[in-house]
């Protein structure tokens, strides 16, 4: 049975946000993995000329392609990508849903760069300061135009009500030290979704960028076990 998994990154971000989880799944599974770059988010693009429905439509198109080839489909969404993922699970059959640092409420985009810099300085991941991609990512987040931030706000406002329509089995993970999203954001999502199988877990030492945080190993284990009921050291 073919299995596919769609990853959806966050506002102003890139696949890098989900890369550790993507790479582990690439190594330990034979699933078909897709991690698209949303419109305006590529390195040589600007967010200024794009509207939020373009981001939703891109993710939806990739989900449809994945579903055409795979009998079982999972979606993993990070931050804004989690909002899109939850919405898509209400209009397409999705077998499981993973929501990472998902923005149930609008967050201050300028604060993301500050939070990520602090994360790097605290030495959570020693090679981040030497990673050119990370530096570019920081600059993009810190320089997101006001028009793009408004589009993000509109997206969250329009699609937040869809959490109450989610019936897909869902794993919700949020950093316990997330300075952007208060704990009530994850609890709101947990209480809103209608799935009979749902789990909420706070990663105690992690900030917003959970895939790169100090609880990374626990995050990877929980995602693997939730999606396939097996350890990530086992191939499947």
Coordinates of N, CA and C in Angstrom, one line a residue:
X1 N 0.8 -1.2 0.0 CA 0.0 0.0 0.0 C 0.9 1.2 0.0
X2 N 0.7 2.1 -1.0 CA 1.5 3.3 -1.1 C 1.1 4.3 0.0
X3 N 2.1 4.9 0.6 CA 1.9 5.9 1.6 C 2.6 7.2 1.2
X4 N 1.9 8.3 1.3 CA 2.5 9.6 1.0 C 2.4 10.5 2.2
X5 N 3.3 11.5 2.3 CA 3.3 12.4 3.4 C 3.6 13.8 2.9
X6 N 2.7 14.7 3.1 CA 2.9 16.1 2.7 C 3.4 17.0 3.8
X7 N 4.5 17.7 3.7 CA 5.0 18.7 4.7 C 4.6 20.1 4.2
X8 N 4.1 20.9 5.1 CA 3.8 22.3 4.8 C 4.5 23.2 5.7
X9 N 5.4 24.0 5.2 CA 6.2 24.9 6.1 C 5.4 26.2 6.5
X10 N 6.1 27.0 7.3 CA 5.4 28.2 7.8 C 5.5 29.5 7.0
X11 N 4.9 30.5 7.5 CA 5.0 31.8 6.9 C 6.4 32.4 6.9
X12 N 6.8 32.8 5.7 CA 8.2 33.4 5.6 C 9.3 32.4 5.7
X13 N 8.9 31.1 5.9 CA 9.9 30.1 6.1 C 10.2 29.3 4.8
X14 N 10.6 28.1 5.0 CA 11.0 27.2 3.9 C 11.0 25.8 4.4
X15 N 11.3 24.8 3.5 CA 11.4 23.4 3.9 C 12.4 23.2 5.1
X16 N 13.3 24.1 5.2 CA 14.3 24.0 6.2 C 13.7 23.8 7.6
X17 N 12.5 24.4 7.8 CA 11.9 24.3 9.1 C 11.6 22.9 9.5
X18 N 11.3 22.1 8.5 CA 10.8 20.7 8.8 C 11.9 19.7 8.4
X19 N 13.1 20.2 8.0 CA 14.1 19.3 7.4 C 14.5 18.1 8.2
X20 N 14.7 18.3 9.5 CA 15.2 17.2 10.3 C 14.2 16.0 10.3
X21 N 12.9 16.4 10.4 CA 11.8 15.3 10.3 C 11.7 14.7 9.0
X22 N 11.8 15.5 7.9 CA 11.8 15.1 6.6 C 12.9 14.1 6.3
X23 N 14.1 14.4 6.7 CA 15.3 13.6 6.4 C 15.2 12.3 7.1
X24 N 14.7 12.3 8.4 CA 14.5 11.0 9.1 C 13.5 10.1 8.4
X25 N 12.4 10.7 7.9 CA 11.4 9.9 7.3 C 11.9 9.4 5.9
X26 N 12.7 10.2 5.3 CA 13.4 9.8 4.0 C 14.3 8.6 4.2
X27 N 14.9 8.5 5.4 CA 15.9 7.5 5.7 C 15.2 6.2 6.1
X28 N 14.2 6.4 7.0 CA 13.6 5.2 7.6 C 12.2 4.7 7.1
X29 N 11.8 5.3 6.0 CA 10.6 4.9 5.3 C 10.7 4.8 3.8
X30 N 9.8 4.1 3.2 CA 9.7 4.1 1.7 C 8.5 4.9 1.2
X31 N 8.1 5.8 2.1 CA 7.0 6.7 1.7 C 7.3 7.7 0.6
X32 N 6.3 8.2 -0.1 CA 6.5 9.3 -1.0 C 6.4 10.6 -0.2
X33 N 7.4 11.4 -0.2 CA 7.4 12.6 0.6 C 7.4 13.8 -0.3
X34 N 6.6 14.8 0.1 CA 6.6 16.1 -0.7 C 6.7 17.2 0.3
X35 N 7.6 18.1 0.0 CA 7.8 19.3 0.8 C 7.9 20.5 0.0
X36 N 6.8 21.0 -0.6 CA 6.8 22.1 -1.5 C 7.2 23.5 -0.9
X37 N 7.7 24.4 -1.7 CA 7.9 25.7 -1.3 C 6.7 26.6 -1.7
X38 N 6.1 27.2 -0.7 CA 4.9 28.0 -1.0 C 5.3 29.2 -1.8
X39 N 4.3 29.7 -2.6 CA 4.6 30.9 -3.5 C 5.2 32.1 -2.7
X40 N 6.2 32.7 -3.3 CA 6.8 33.9 -2.6 C 7.9 33.5 -1.6
X41 N 8.0 32.2 -1.3 CA 8.9 31.8 -0.2 C 10.3 31.3 -0.7
X42 N 10.5 31.2 -2.0 CA 11.8 30.7 -2.5 C 12.8 31.9 -2.3
X43 N 14.0 31.5 -2.3 CA 15.1 32.5 -2.0 C 15.1 33.8 -2.9
X44 N 14.8 33.6 -4.2 CA 14.8 34.7 -5.1 C 13.4 35.3 -5.3
X45 N 12.5 35.0 -4.4 CA 11.1 35.5 -4.6 C 10.9 36.5 -3.4
X46 N 9.8 37.3 -3.6 CA 9.4 38.3 -2.6 C 8.0 37.9 -2.1
X47 N 7.7 38.0 -0.9 CA 6.4 37.7 -0.3 C 5.4 38.8 -0.7
X48 N 5.9 40.0 -1.1 CA 5.1 41.2 -1.2 C 4.0 41.0 -2.2
X49 N 4.2 40.3 -3.3 CA 3.2 40.2 -4.4 C 2.2 39.1 -4.3
X50 N 2.2 38.4 -3.1 CA 1.4 37.1 -3.0 C 0.3 37.3 -2.0
X51 N -0.8 36.6 -2.3 CA -1.9 36.5 -1.4 C -2.0 35.1 -0.7
X52 N -2.7 35.1 0.4 CA -2.7 33.9 1.2 C -3.3 32.7 0.5
X53 N -4.3 32.9 -0.3 CA -4.9 31.8 -1.0 C -4.0 31.1 -2.0
X54 N -3.0 31.8 -2.4 CA -1.9 31.1 -3.3 C -1.2 30.1 -2.5
X55 N -0.9 30.4 -1.2 CA -0.3 29.4 -0.3 C -1.1 28.2 -0.1
X56 N -2.4 28.4 0.2 CA -3.4 27.3 0.4 C -3.5 26.5 -0.9
X57 N -3.6 27.1 -2.0 CA -3.8 26.4 -3.3 C -2.6 25.6 -3.7
X58 N -1.4 26.1 -3.4 CA -0.2 25.3 -3.7 C -0.2 24.0 -2.9
X59 N -0.5 24.1 -1.6 CA -0.5 23.0 -0.7 C -1.6 22.0 -1.2
X60 N -2.7 22.5 -1.5 CA -3.9 21.7 -2.0 C -3.5 21.0 -3.2
X61 N -2.9 21.6 -4.2 CA -2.5 21.0 -5.5 C -1.6 19.8 -5.2
X62 N -0.6 20.1 -4.3 CA 0.4 19.0 -4.0 C -0.3 17.8 -3.3
X63 N -1.2 18.1 -2.5 CA -2.0 17.1 -1.8 C -2.8 16.2 -2.8
X64 N -3.4 16.9 -3.7 CA -4.2 16.1 -4.7 C -3.3 15.2 -5.5
X65 N -2.1 15.7 -5.9 CA -1.2 14.9 -6.7 C -0.7 13.7 -5.8
X66 N -0.5 13.9 -4.6 CA -0.1 12.8 -3.7 C -1.2 11.8 -3.5
X67 N -2.4 12.3 -3.3 CA -3.5 11.3 -3.2 C -3.8 10.5 -4.4
X68 N -3.4 11.1 -5.6 CA -3.6 10.3 -6.8 C -2.7 9.1 -6.9
X69 N -1.6 9.2 -6.2 CA -0.6 8.1 -6.2 C -0.6 7.2 -5.0
X70 N -1.1 7.7 -3.9 CA -1.0 7.0 -2.6 C -2.3 6.7 -2.0
X71 N -2.5 5.5 -1.5 CA -3.7 5.1 -0.8 C -3.9 5.7 0.6
X72 N -2.7 5.9 1.3 CA -2.7 6.5 2.6 C -1.9 7.8 2.5
X73 N -2.5 8.8 3.1 CA -1.8 10.1 3.1 C -1.8 10.8 4.4
X74 N -0.7 11.3 4.8 CA -0.5 12.1 6.1 C -0.1 13.5 5.7
X75 N -0.5 14.4 6.6 CA 0.0 15.8 6.4 C 0.7 16.3 7.7
X76 N 1.8 16.9 7.6 CA 2.6 17.5 8.7 C 2.7 19.0 8.4
X77 N 2.1 19.8 9.3 CA 2.1 21.3 9.1 C 2.8 21.9 10.2
X78 N 3.7 22.9 9.9 CA 4.4 23.7 10.9 C 3.9 25.1 10.9
X79 N 3.6 25.7 12.0 CA 3.2 27.1 12.2 C 2.0 27.4 11.3
X80 N 2.2 28.3 10.4 CA 1.1 28.6 9.4 C 0.7 27.4 8.6
X81 N 1.7 26.6 8.3 CA 1.5 25.3 7.6 C 0.5 24.4 8.3
X82 N 0.5 24.5 9.6 CA -0.4 23.6 10.4 C -1.9 24.1 10.2
X83 N -2.1 25.4 10.1 CA -3.4 25.9 9.8 C -3.9 25.4 8.5
X84 N -3.0 25.5 7.5 CA -3.4 25.0 6.1 C -3.6 23.5 6.2
X85 N -2.8 22.7 6.9 CA -2.9 21.3 6.9 C -4.3 20.9 7.6
X86 N -4.6 21.6 8.7 CA -5.9 21.3 9.3 C -7.1 21.5 8.4
X87 N -7.0 22.7 7.7 CA -8.1 23.0 6.7 C -8.2 21.9 5.7
X88 N -7.1 21.5 5.1 CA -7.1 20.5 4.0 C -7.7 19.2 4.5
X89 N -7.4 18.9 5.7 CA -8.0 17.6 6.3 C -9.5 17.6 6.4
X90 N -10.1 18.8 6.3 CA -11.6 18.8 6.4 C -12.2 18.7 5.1
X91 N -11.4 18.8 4.0 CA -12.1 18.7 2.6 C -11.5 17.5 1.8
X92 N -10.5 16.9 2.3 CA -9.9 15.7 1.7 C -9.8 14.6 2.8
X93 N -9.8 13.4 2.3 CA -9.5 12.3 3.3 C -8.0 12.2 3.6
X94 N -7.7 12.5 4.8 CA -6.3 12.5 5.2 C -6.3 11.5 6.4
X95 N -5.3 10.6 6.4 CA -5.4 9.5 7.4 C -4.8 9.9 8.7
X96 N -3.8 10.8 8.7 CA -3.3 11.3 10.0 C -2.8 12.7 9.8
X97 N -2.8 13.5 10.9 CA -2.4 14.9 10.8 C -1.4 15.2 12.0
X98 N -0.3 15.9 11.7 CA 0.6 16.3 12.7 C 0.7 17.8 12.6
X99 N 0.4 18.5 13.7 CA 0.5 20.0 13.8 C 1.6 20.4 14.7
X100 N 2.6 21.1 14.2 CA 3.7 21.5 14.9 C 3.7 23.0 15.1
X101 N 3.8 23.5 16.3 CA 3.8 25.0 16.6 C 2.8 25.7 15.8
X102 N 1.6 25.2 15.7 CA 0.6 25.7 14.8 C -0.1 27.0 15.4
X103 N -0.2 27.9 14.5 CA -0.7 29.3 14.8 C -2.2 29.4 14.8
X104 N -2.8 29.0 15.9 CA -4.2 29.2 16.1 C -4.6 30.6 16.3
X105 N -3.6 31.5 16.6 CA -3.8 32.9 16.8 C -2.7 33.6 16.0
X106 N -3.0 34.8 15.6 CA -2.0 35.6 14.8 C -0.8 35.9 15.8
X107 N 0.4 35.7 15.2 CA 1.6 36.0 16.0 C 2.4 37.1 15.4
X108 N 3.2 37.8 16.2 CA 4.0 38.9 15.7 C 5.2 38.3 14.9
X109 N 5.2 38.6 13.6 CA 6.2 38.0 12.7 C 7.6 38.5 13.1
X110 N 7.7 39.8 13.5 CA 9.0 40.4 13.8 C 9.7 39.7 15.0
X111 N 8.8 39.1 15.9 CA 9.3 38.4 17.0 C 10.0 37.1 16.7
X112 N 9.6 36.5 15.5 CA 10.1 35.2 15.2 C 11.6 35.3 15.0
X113 N 12.1 36.3 14.3 CA 13.5 36.4 14.1 C 14.3 36.5 15.4
X114 N 13.7 37.3 16.3 CA 14.4 37.5 17.6 C 14.4 36.2 18.4
X115 N 13.3 35.4 18.3 CA 13.3 34.2 19.0 C 14.3 33.2 18.4
X116 N 14.4 33.2 17.1 CA 15.3 32.2 16.5 C 16.8 32.6 16.7
X117 N 17.1 33.9 16.8 CA 18.4 34.3 17.1 C 18.8 33.9 18.5
X118 N 17.8 34.0 19.4 CA 18.1 33.7 20.8 C 18.3 32.1 20.9
X119 N 17.5 31.4 20.1 CA 17.7 30.0 20.1 C 19.1 29.6 19.7
X120 N 19.6 30.2 18.6 CA 20.9 29.9 18.1 C 22.0 30.3 19.2
X121 N 21.8 31.5 19.8 CA 22.8 32.0 20.7 C 22.8 31.1 22.0
X122 N 21.7 30.5 22.3 CA 21.7 29.6 23.5 C 22.3 28.3 23.2
X123 N 22.7 28.1 22.0 CA 23.4 26.9 21.6 C 22.6 25.7 21.5
X124 N 21.3 25.8 21.2 CA 20.4 24.7 21.1 C 20.9 23.7 20.0
X125 N 21.3 24.3 18.9 CA 21.9 23.5 17.9 C 23.2 24.2 17.4
X126 N 24.3 23.6 17.7 CA 25.6 24.3 17.6 C 26.0 24.8 16.2
X127 N 25.4 24.1 15.2 CA 25.9 24.5 13.8 C 24.9 25.5 13.2
X128 N 23.9 26.0 13.9 CA 23.0 26.9 13.2 C 23.6 28.2 12.8
X129 N 24.5 28.7 13.7 CA 25.1 30.0 13.5 C 26.0 30.0 12.2
X130 N 26.5 28.8 11.9 CA 27.4 28.6 10.7 C 26.6 28.2 9.5
X131 N 25.3 28.1 9.6 CA 24.5 27.6 8.5 C 24.0 28.8 7.7
X132 N 24.4 28.9 6.4 CA 24.1 30.0 5.5 C 22.6 30.1 5.3
X133 N 21.9 28.9 5.2 CA 20.5 28.9 5.0 C 19.8 29.5 6.2
X134 N 20.3 29.2 7.4 CA 19.7 29.7 8.6 C 19.7 31.3 8.6
X135 N 20.9 31.8 8.2 CA 21.0 33.3 8.2 C 20.1 33.9 7.2
X136 N 19.9 33.3 6.0 CA 18.9 33.8 5.1 C 17.5 33.7 5.6
X137 N 17.2 32.6 6.3 CA 15.9 32.5 6.9 C 15.6 33.6 7.9
X138 N 16.6 33.8 8.7 CA 16.4 34.9 9.7 C 16.2 36.2 9.1
X139 N 16.9 36.5 8.0 CA 16.7 37.8 7.3 C 15.3 37.9 6.7
X140 N 14.8 36.8 6.1 CA 13.5 36.8 5.5 C 12.4 37.1 6.6
X141 N 12.5 36.4 7.7 CA 11.5 36.6 8.7 C 11.5 38.0 9.3
X142 N 12.7 38.5 9.5 CA 12.8 39.9 10.0 C 12.4 41.0 9.1
X143 N 12.4 40.6 7.8 CA 12.1 41.7 6.8 C 10.8 41.4 6.0
X144 N 10.0 40.5 6.6 CA 8.7 40.3 5.9 C 7.9 41.5 5.8
X145 N 7.5 41.9 4.5 CA 6.7 43.1 4.3 C 5.4 43.1 5.1
X146 N 4.9 44.3 5.4 CA 3.7 44.4 6.2 C 2.5 43.8 5.4
X147 N 2.5 44.0 4.1 CA 1.4 43.4 3.3 C 1.4 41.9 3.4
X148 N 2.5 41.2 3.5 CA 2.6 39.8 3.6 C 2.1 39.4 5.0
X149 N 2.5 40.1 6.0 CA 2.1 39.8 7.4 C 0.6 39.9 7.5
X150 N 0.0 40.9 6.8 CA -1.4 41.0 6.8 C -2.1 39.8 6.1
X151 N -1.5 39.3 5.0 CA -2.0 38.1 4.4 C -2.0 36.9 5.3
X152 N -0.9 36.8 6.1 CA -0.8 35.8 7.1 C -1.9 35.9 8.1
X153 N -2.2 37.1 8.6 CA -3.2 37.4 9.6 C -4.6 37.0 9.0
X154 N -4.8 37.3 7.7 CA -6.1 36.9 7.1 C -6.2 35.4 7.0
X155 N -5.2 34.7 6.7 CA -5.2 33.3 6.6 C -5.6 32.6 7.9
X156 N -4.9 33.1 8.9 CA -5.3 32.5 10.3 C -6.7 32.8 10.7
X157 N -7.1 34.0 10.4 CA -8.5 34.4 10.7 C -9.5 33.6 10.0
X158 N -9.3 33.4 8.7 CA -10.3 32.7 7.9 C -10.3 31.2 8.2
X159 N -9.2 30.6 8.4 CA -9.2 29.1 8.5 C -9.2 28.6 10.0
X160 N -9.0 29.5 10.9 CA -9.1 29.0 12.3 C -10.4 28.3 12.6
X161 N -11.5 28.7 12.2 CA -12.8 28.0 12.5 C -12.8 26.5 12.0
X162 N -11.9 26.2 11.0 CA -11.9 24.8 10.5 C -11.4 23.8 11.5
X163 N -10.7 24.3 12.5 CA -10.2 23.3 13.5 C -11.4 22.5 14.1
X164 N -12.5 23.2 14.2 CA -13.7 22.5 14.8 C -14.3 21.5 13.9
X165 N -13.8 21.4 12.6 CA -14.3 20.4 11.7 C -13.4 19.3 11.5
X166 N -12.2 19.3 12.2 CA -11.2 18.3 12.0 C -11.6 17.0 12.7
X167 N -11.7 15.9 11.9 CA -12.0 14.6 12.5 C -10.8 13.6 12.3
X168 N -9.8 14.0 11.6 CA -8.6 13.2 11.4 C -7.8 13.0 12.7
X169 N -7.3 11.8 12.9 CA -6.4 11.6 14.1 C -5.3 12.5 14.0
X170 N -5.1 13.2 15.2 CA -4.1 14.4 15.2 C -3.1 14.3 16.3
X171 N -1.9 14.6 16.0 CA -0.9 14.8 17.0 C -0.5 16.3 17.0
X172 N -0.6 17.0 18.2 CA -0.3 18.4 18.3 C 1.0 18.5 19.2
X173 N 2.0 19.2 18.7 CA 3.2 19.4 19.4 C 3.5 20.9 19.4
X174 N 3.9 21.4 20.6 CA 4.3 22.8 20.7 C 5.4 22.9 21.7
X175 N 6.3 23.9 21.5 CA 7.4 24.1 22.4 C 7.0 24.7 23.7
X176 N 7.5 24.1 24.8 CA 7.1 24.7 26.1 C 7.7 26.0 26.4
X177 N 8.8 26.4 25.6 CA 9.4 27.7 25.7 C 9.1 28.6 24.5
X178 N 8.0 28.3 23.8 CA 7.7 29.1 22.6 C 7.2 30.5 23.0
X179 N 8.0 31.5 22.6 CA 7.7 32.8 23.0 C 6.7 33.5 22.0
X180 N 6.3 32.8 21.0 CA 5.4 33.4 20.0 C 4.0 32.9 20.2
X181 N 3.9 31.6 20.5 CA 2.5 31.1 20.7 C 2.4 30.7 22.2
X182 N 1.4 31.2 22.9 CA 1.1 30.8 24.3 C 0.6 29.4 24.3
X183 N 0.7 28.7 25.4 CA 0.1 27.4 25.5 C -1.3 27.3 25.1
X184 N -2.1 28.4 25.3 CA -3.5 28.3 25.0 C -3.8 28.1 23.5
X185 N -2.8 28.4 22.7 CA -3.0 28.1 21.2 C -3.1 26.6 21.0
X186 N -2.2 25.9 21.5 CA -2.2 24.4 21.3 C -3.4 23.8 22.0
X187 N -3.8 24.4 23.2 CA -5.0 23.8 23.9 C -6.2 24.2 23.1
X188 N -6.3 25.3 22.5 CA -7.4 25.7 21.7 C -7.6 24.7 20.6
X189 N -6.5 24.4 19.9 CA -6.6 23.4 18.8 C -7.1 22.1 19.3
X190 N -6.5 21.6 20.4 CA -6.8 20.3 21.0 C -8.3 20.2 21.3
X191 N -8.8 21.3 22.0 CA -10.2 21.3 22.4 C -11.1 21.5 21.2
X192 N -10.7 22.1 20.1 CA -11.5 22.4 19.0 C -11.8 21.2 18.1
X193 N -10.7 20.5 17.8 CA -10.8 19.4 16.8 C -11.7 18.3 17.4
X194 N -12.4 17.6 16.5 CA -13.4 16.6 16.8 C -12.9 15.2 16.7
X195 N -11.6 15.0 16.4 CA -11.1 13.7 16.3 C -11.2 12.9 17.6
X196 N -11.5 11.6 17.5 CA -11.6 10.8 18.7 C -10.2 10.4 19.1
X197 N -9.2 10.4 18.2 CA -7.8 10.1 18.5 C -7.1 11.4 18.3
X198 N -6.7 12.0 19.4 CA -5.9 13.3 19.4 C -5.0 13.3 20.6
X199 N -3.8 13.9 20.4 CA -2.8 14.0 21.4 C -2.2 15.3 21.4
X200 N -2.0 15.9 22.6 CA -1.3 17.2 22.7 C -0.1 17.0 23.6
X201 N 1.0 17.4 23.2 CA 2.2 17.3 24.0 C 3.1 18.6 23.8
X202 N 3.5 19.1 25.0 CA 4.5 20.2 25.0 C 5.9 19.7 25.1
X203 N 6.8 20.2 24.2 CA 8.2 19.8 24.3 C 8.8 20.8 25.2
X204 N 9.2 20.4 26.4 CA 9.5 21.4 27.5 C 10.6 22.4 27.2
X205 N 11.6 22.0 26.5 CA 12.8 23.0 26.3 C 12.7 23.7 25.0
X206 N 11.8 23.4 24.1 CA 11.8 23.9 22.7 C 11.1 25.2 22.6
X207 N 11.5 26.0 21.6 CA 10.9 27.2 21.3 C 10.0 27.0 20.1
X208 N 9.8 28.0 19.3 CA 8.8 27.9 18.2 C 9.3 26.9 17.1
X209 N 10.6 26.9 16.8 CA 11.1 26.1 15.7 C 11.4 24.7 16.3
X210 N 10.4 24.0 16.5 CA 10.5 22.7 17.3 C 11.4 21.7 16.7
X211 N 11.4 21.6 15.3 CA 12.2 20.5 14.7 C 13.7 20.7 14.9
X212 N 14.1 21.9 15.2 CA 15.5 22.2 15.5 C 15.8 22.5 16.9
X213 N 14.9 22.1 17.8 CA 15.1 22.4 19.2 C 15.7 21.3 20.0
X214 N 16.0 21.5 21.3 CA 16.7 20.5 22.1 C 15.9 19.2 22.4
X215 N 14.5 19.3 22.1 CA 13.7 18.1 22.2 C 13.5 17.4 20.9
X216 N 14.4 17.6 20.0 CA 14.3 17.1 18.6 C 14.1 15.6 18.6
X217 N 14.9 14.9 19.4 CA 14.8 13.4 19.4 C 13.4 12.9 19.8
X218 N 12.9 13.6 20.9 CA 11.5 13.2 21.3 C 10.5 13.5 20.2
X219 N 10.7 14.7 19.6 CA 9.7 15.0 18.5 C 9.7 14.0 17.4
X220 N 10.9 13.6 17.0 CA 11.0 12.6 15.9 C 10.4 11.3 16.3
X221 N 10.7 10.8 17.6 CA 10.1 9.6 18.1 C 8.6 9.7 18.1
X222 N 8.0 10.8 18.6 CA 6.6 10.9 18.7 C 5.9 10.9 17.4
X223 N 6.5 11.6 16.4 CA 5.9 11.6 15.1 C 5.9 10.3 14.4
X224 N 7.1 9.6 14.5 CA 7.2 8.3 13.9 C 6.2 7.3 14.5
X225 N 6.1 7.3 15.8 CA 5.2 6.3 16.5 C 3.7 6.7 16.2
X226 N 3.4 7.9 16.1 CA 2.0 8.3 15.9 C 1.6 7.9 14.4
X227 N 2.5 8.1 13.5 CA 2.2 7.9 12.1 C 2.2 6.4 11.7
X228 N 3.1 5.7 12.4 CA 3.2 4.3 12.0 C 3.3 3.3 13.1
X229 N 3.1 3.8 14.3 CA 3.2 2.9 15.5 C 4.5 2.0 15.5
X230 N 5.6 2.7 15.1 CA 6.8 2.0 15.2 C 7.9 3.0 15.5
X231 N 9.1 2.5 15.9 CA 10.2 3.4 16.3 C 10.9 3.9 15.0
X232 N 11.5 5.0 15.1 CA 12.1 5.6 13.9 C 13.4 4.9 13.5
X233 N 13.9 4.0 14.4 CA 15.1 3.2 14.0 C 14.7 2.0 13.2
X234 N 13.4 1.8 13.0 CA 12.9 0.7 12.2 C 12.5 1.2 10.8
X235 N 12.9 0.5 9.8 CA 12.5 0.9 8.5 C 11.1 0.4 8.2
X236 N 10.3 1.2 7.5 CA 8.9 0.8 7.2 C 8.5 1.5 5.9

